[in-house]
PDB file of C-alpha atoms in Angstrom:
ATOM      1  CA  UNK A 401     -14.968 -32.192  32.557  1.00  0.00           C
ATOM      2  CA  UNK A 402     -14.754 -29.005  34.636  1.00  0.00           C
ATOM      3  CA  UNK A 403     -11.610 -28.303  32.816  1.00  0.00           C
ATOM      4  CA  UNK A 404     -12.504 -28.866  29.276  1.00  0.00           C
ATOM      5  CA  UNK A 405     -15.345 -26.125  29.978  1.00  0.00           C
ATOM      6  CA  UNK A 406     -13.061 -23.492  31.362  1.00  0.00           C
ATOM      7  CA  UNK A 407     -10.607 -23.965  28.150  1.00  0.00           C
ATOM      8  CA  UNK A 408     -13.544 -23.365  25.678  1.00  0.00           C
ATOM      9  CA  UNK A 409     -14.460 -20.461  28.014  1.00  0.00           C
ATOM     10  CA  UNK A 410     -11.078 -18.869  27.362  1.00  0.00           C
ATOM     11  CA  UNK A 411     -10.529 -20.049  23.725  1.00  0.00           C
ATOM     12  CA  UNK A 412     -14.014 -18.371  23.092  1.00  0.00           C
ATOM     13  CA  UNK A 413     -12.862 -15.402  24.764  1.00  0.00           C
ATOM     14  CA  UNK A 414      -9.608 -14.647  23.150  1.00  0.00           C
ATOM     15  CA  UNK A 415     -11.202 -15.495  19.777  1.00  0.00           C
ATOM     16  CA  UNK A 416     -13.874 -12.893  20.680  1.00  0.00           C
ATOM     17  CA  UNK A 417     -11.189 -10.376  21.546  1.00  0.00           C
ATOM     18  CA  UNK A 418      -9.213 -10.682  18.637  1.00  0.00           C
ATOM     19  CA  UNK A 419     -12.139 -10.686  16.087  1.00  0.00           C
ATOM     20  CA  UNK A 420     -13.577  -7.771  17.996  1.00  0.00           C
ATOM     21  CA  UNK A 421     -14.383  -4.859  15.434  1.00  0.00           C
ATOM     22  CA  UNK A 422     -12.755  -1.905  16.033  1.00  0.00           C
ATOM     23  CA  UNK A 423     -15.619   1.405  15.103  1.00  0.00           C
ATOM     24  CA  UNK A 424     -14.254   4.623  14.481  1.00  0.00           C
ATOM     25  CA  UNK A 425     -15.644   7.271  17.026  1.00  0.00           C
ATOM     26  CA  UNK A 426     -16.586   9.532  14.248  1.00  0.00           C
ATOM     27  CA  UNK A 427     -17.653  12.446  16.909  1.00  0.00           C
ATOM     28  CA  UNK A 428     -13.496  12.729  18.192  1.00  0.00           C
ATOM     29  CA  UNK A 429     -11.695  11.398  15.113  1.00  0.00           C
ATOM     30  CA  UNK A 430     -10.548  14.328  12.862  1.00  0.00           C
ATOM     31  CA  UNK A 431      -7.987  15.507  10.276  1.00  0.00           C
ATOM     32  CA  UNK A 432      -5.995  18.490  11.271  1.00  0.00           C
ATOM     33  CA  UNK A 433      -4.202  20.187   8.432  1.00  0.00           C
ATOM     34  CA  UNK A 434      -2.112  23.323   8.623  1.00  0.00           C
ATOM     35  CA  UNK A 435      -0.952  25.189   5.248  1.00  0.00           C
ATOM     36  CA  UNK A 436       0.992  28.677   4.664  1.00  0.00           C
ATOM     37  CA  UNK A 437      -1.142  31.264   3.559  1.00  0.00           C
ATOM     38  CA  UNK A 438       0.054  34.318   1.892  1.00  0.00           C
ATOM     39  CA  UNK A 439       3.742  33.969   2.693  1.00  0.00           C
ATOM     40  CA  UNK A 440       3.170  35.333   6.268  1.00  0.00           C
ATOM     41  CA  UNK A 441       0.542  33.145   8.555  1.00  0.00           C
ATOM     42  CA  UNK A 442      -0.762  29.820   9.075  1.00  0.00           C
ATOM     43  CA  UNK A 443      -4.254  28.296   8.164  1.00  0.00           C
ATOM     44  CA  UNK A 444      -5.235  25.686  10.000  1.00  0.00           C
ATOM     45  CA  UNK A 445      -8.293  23.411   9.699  1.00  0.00           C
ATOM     46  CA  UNK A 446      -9.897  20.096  10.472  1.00  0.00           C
ATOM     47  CA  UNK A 447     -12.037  17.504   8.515  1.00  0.00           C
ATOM     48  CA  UNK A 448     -14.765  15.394  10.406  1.00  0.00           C
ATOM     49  CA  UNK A 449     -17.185  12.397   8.976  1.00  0.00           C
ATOM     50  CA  UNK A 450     -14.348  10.130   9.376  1.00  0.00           C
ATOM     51  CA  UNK A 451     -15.731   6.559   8.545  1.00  0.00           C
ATOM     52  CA  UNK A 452     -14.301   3.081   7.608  1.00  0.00           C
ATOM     53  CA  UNK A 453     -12.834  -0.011   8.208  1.00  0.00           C
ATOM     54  CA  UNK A 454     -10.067   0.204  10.767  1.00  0.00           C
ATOM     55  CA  UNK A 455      -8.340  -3.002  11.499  1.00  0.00           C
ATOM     56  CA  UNK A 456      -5.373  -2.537  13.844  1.00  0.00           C
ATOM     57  CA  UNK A 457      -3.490  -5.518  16.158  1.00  0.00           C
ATOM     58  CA  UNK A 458      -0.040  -4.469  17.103  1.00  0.00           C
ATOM     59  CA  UNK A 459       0.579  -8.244  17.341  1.00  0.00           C
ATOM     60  CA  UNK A 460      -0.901  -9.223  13.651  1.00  0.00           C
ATOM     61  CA  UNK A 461       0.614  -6.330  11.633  1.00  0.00           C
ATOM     62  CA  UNK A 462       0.557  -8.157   8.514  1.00  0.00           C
ATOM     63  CA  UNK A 463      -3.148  -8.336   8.775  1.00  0.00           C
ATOM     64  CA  UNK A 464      -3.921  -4.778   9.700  1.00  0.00           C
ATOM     65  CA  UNK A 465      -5.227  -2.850   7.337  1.00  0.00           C
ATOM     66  CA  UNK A 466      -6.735   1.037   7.077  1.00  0.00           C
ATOM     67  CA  UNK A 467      -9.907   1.623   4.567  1.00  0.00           C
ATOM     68  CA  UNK A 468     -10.520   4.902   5.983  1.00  0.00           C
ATOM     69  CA  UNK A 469     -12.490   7.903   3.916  1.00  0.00           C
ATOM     70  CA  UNK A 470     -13.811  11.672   4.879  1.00  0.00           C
ATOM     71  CA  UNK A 471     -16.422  13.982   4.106  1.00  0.00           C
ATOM     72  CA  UNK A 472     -14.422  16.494   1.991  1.00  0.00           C
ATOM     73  CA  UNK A 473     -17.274  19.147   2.411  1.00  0.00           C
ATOM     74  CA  UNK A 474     -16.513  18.986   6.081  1.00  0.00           C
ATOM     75  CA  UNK A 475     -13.331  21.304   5.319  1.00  0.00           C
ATOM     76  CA  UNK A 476     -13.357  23.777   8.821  1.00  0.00           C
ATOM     77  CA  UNK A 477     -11.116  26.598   8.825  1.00  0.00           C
ATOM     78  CA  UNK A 478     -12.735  28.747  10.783  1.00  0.00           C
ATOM     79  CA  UNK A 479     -13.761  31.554   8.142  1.00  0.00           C
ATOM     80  CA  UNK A 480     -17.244  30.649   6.526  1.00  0.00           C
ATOM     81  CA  UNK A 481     -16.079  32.348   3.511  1.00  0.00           C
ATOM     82  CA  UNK A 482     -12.809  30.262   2.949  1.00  0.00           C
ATOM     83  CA  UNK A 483     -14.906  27.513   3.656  1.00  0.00           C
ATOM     84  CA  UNK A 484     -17.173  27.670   1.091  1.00  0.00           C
ATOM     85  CA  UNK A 485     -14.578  28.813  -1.326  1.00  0.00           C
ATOM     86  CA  UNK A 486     -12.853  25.691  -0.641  1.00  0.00           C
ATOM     87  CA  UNK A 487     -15.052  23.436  -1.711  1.00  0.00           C
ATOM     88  CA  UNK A 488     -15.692  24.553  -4.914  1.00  0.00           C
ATOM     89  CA  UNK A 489     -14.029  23.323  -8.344  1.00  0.00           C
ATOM     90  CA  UNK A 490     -10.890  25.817  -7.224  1.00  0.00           C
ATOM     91  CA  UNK A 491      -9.895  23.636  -4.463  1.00  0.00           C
ATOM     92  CA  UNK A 492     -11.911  20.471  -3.287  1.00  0.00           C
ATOM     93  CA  UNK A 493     -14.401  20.736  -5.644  1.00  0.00           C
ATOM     94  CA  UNK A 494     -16.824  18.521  -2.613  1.00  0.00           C
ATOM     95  CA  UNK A 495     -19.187  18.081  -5.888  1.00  0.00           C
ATOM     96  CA  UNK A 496     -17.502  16.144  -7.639  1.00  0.00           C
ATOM     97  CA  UNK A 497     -15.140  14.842  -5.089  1.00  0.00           C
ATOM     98  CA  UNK A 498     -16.834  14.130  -2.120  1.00  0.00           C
ATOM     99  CA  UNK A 499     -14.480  11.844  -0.110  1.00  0.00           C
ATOM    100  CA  UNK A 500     -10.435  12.220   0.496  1.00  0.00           C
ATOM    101  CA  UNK A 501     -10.134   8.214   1.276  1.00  0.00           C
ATOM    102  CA  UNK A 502      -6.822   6.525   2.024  1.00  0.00           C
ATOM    103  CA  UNK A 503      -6.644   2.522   1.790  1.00  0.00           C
ATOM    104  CA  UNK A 504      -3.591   0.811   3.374  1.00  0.00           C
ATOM    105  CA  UNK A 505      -1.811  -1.564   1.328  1.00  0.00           C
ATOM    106  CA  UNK A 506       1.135  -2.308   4.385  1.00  0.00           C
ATOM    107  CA  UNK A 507       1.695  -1.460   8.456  1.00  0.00           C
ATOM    108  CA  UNK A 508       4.810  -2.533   9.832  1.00  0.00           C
ATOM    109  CA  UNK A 509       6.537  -1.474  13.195  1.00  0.00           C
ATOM    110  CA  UNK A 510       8.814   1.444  12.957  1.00  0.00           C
ATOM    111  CA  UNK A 511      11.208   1.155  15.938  1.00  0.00           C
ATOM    112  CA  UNK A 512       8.346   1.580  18.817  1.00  0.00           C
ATOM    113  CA  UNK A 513       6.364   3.235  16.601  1.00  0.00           C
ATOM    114  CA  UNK A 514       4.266   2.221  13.014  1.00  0.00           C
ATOM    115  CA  UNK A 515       4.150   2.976   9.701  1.00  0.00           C
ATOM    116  CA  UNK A 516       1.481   2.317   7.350  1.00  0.00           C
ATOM    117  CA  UNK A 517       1.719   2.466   3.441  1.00  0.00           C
ATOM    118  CA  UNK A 518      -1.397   2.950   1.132  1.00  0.00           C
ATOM    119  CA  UNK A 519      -3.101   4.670  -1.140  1.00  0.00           C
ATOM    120  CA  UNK A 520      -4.712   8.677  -0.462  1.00  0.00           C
ATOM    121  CA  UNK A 521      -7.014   9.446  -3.145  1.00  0.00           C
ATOM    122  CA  UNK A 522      -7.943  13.244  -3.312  1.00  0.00           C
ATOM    123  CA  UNK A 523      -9.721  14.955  -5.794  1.00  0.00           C
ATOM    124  CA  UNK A 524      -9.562  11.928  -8.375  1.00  0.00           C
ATOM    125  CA  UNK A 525      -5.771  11.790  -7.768  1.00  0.00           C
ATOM    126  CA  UNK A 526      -4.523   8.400  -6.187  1.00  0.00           C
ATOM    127  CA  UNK A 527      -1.121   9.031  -4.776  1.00  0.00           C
ATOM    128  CA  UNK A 528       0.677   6.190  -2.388  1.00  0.00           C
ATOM    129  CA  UNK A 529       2.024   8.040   0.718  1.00  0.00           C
ATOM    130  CA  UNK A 530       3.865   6.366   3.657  1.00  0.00           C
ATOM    131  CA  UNK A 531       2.152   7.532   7.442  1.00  0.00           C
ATOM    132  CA  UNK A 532       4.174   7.182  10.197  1.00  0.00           C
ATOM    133  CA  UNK A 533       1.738   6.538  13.377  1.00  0.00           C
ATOM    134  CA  UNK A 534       1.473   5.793  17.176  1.00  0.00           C
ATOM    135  CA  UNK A 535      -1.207   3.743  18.141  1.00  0.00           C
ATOM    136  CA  UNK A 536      -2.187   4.492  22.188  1.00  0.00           C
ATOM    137  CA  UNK A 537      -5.324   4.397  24.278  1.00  0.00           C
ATOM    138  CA  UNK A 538      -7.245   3.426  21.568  1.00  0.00           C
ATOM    139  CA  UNK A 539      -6.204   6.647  19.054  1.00  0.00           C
ATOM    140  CA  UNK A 540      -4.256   6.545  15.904  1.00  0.00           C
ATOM    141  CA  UNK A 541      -2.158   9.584  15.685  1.00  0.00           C
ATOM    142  CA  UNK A 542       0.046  10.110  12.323  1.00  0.00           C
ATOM    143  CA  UNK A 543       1.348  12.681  10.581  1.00  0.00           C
ATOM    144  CA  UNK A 544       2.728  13.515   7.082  1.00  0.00           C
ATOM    145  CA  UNK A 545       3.107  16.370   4.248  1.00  0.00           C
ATOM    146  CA  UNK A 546       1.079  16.513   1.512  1.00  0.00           C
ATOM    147  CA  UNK A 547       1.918  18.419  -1.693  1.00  0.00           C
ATOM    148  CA  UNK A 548      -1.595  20.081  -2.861  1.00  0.00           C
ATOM    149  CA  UNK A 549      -1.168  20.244  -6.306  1.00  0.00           C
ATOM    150  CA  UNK A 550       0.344  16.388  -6.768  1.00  0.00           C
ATOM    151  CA  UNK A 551      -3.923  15.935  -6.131  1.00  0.00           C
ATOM    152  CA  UNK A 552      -4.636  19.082  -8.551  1.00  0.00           C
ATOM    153  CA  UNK A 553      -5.762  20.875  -5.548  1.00  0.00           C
ATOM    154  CA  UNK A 554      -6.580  24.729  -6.585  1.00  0.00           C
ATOM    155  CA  UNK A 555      -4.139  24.672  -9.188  1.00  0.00           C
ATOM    156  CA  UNK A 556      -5.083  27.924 -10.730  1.00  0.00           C
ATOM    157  CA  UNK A 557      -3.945  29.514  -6.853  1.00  0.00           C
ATOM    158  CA  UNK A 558      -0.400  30.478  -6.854  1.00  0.00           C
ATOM    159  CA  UNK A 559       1.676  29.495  -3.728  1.00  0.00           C
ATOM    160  CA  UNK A 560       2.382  32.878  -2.847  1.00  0.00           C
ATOM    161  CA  UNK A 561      -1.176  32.945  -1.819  1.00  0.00           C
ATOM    162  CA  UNK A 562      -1.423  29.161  -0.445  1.00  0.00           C
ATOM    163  CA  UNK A 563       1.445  27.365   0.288  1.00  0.00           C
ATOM    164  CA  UNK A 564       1.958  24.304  -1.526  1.00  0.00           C
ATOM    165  CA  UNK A 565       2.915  21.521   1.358  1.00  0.00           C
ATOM    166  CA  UNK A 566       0.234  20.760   4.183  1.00  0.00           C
ATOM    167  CA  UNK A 567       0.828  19.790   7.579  1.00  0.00           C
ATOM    168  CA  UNK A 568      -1.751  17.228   8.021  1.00  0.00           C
ATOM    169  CA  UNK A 569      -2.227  14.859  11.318  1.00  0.00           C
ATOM    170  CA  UNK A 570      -4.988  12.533  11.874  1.00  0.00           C
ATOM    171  CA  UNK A 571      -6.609  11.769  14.883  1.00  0.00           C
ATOM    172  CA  UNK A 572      -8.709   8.248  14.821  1.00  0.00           C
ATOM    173  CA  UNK A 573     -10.253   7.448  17.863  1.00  0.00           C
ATOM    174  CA  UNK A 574     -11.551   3.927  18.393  1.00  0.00           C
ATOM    175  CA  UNK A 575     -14.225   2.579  20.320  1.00  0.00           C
TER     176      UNK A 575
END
């Protein structure tokens, strides 16, 4: 009888643990981007108001999954003035667009590492985009290029002035 009891115990217990849902710390979780700007220097910036469903077992890949979107008007660079510029209809256009969202369609292992494959929708463009990630003391960390102007992203701005690839890494920390 004794023993009966201790193996619901533990069934109940893993079951728990693997149905466990994983919230995204939204207060440490960030986008970090990085583009050229006027041939000579960097801009970097972050993104915040990361929110979502973030379903991640290293041991169930083919059931993890990444519905993940951010507040666009969040854009940080440092400079109020850029700021503001870029979210208006030249860049972001927050308005109108007020997520960048990214919805996994695949994650599979990539040697010790991941990879996940989905869909990044920015300013109305849906583009799918492959991110390779590690996944470590309970923080996603993957990083890819992004071509601005495949999402119409201040299209009217010639790359001499803003470069065309990004840099971007995202940071999702888990609770």
């Amino acid at each position: 009888m004794k023993k009966s009891h201790i193996i619901i115990l533990l069934i109940s217990f893993l079951i728990f643990n693997l149905t466990k849902a994983q919230t995204i710390d939204t207060s440490n979780s960030k986008i970090e981007f990085k583009i050229k700007g006027g041939l000579i220097f960097n801009v970097k910036g972050t993104f915040k108001g990361m929110e979502g469903d973030f379903n991640f077992n290293e041991d169930d890949l083919e059931n993890s999954s990444f519905d993940i979107c951010i507040d666009a008007a969040t854009v940080n660079t440092d400079n109020e003035k850029r700021d503001n510029h870029l979210r208006t209809e030249d860049f972001f256009y927050v308005e109108k667009y007020p997520n960048i969202c990214f919805t996994s369609t695949s994650v599979s292992a990539n040697g010790k590492d991941y990879i996940t494959t989905g869909d990044l929708t920015m300013h109305g463009v849906t583009k799918t985009i492959d991110i390779p990630f590690k996944f470590s003391n309970n923080t996603f960390r993957g990083s890819f290029d992004i071509e601005r102007l495949d999402y119409k992203i201040g299209e009217d701005t010639g790359t001499l002035t803003v470069g065309s690839t990004a840099d971007v890494t995202i940071i999702c920390v888990i609770n």
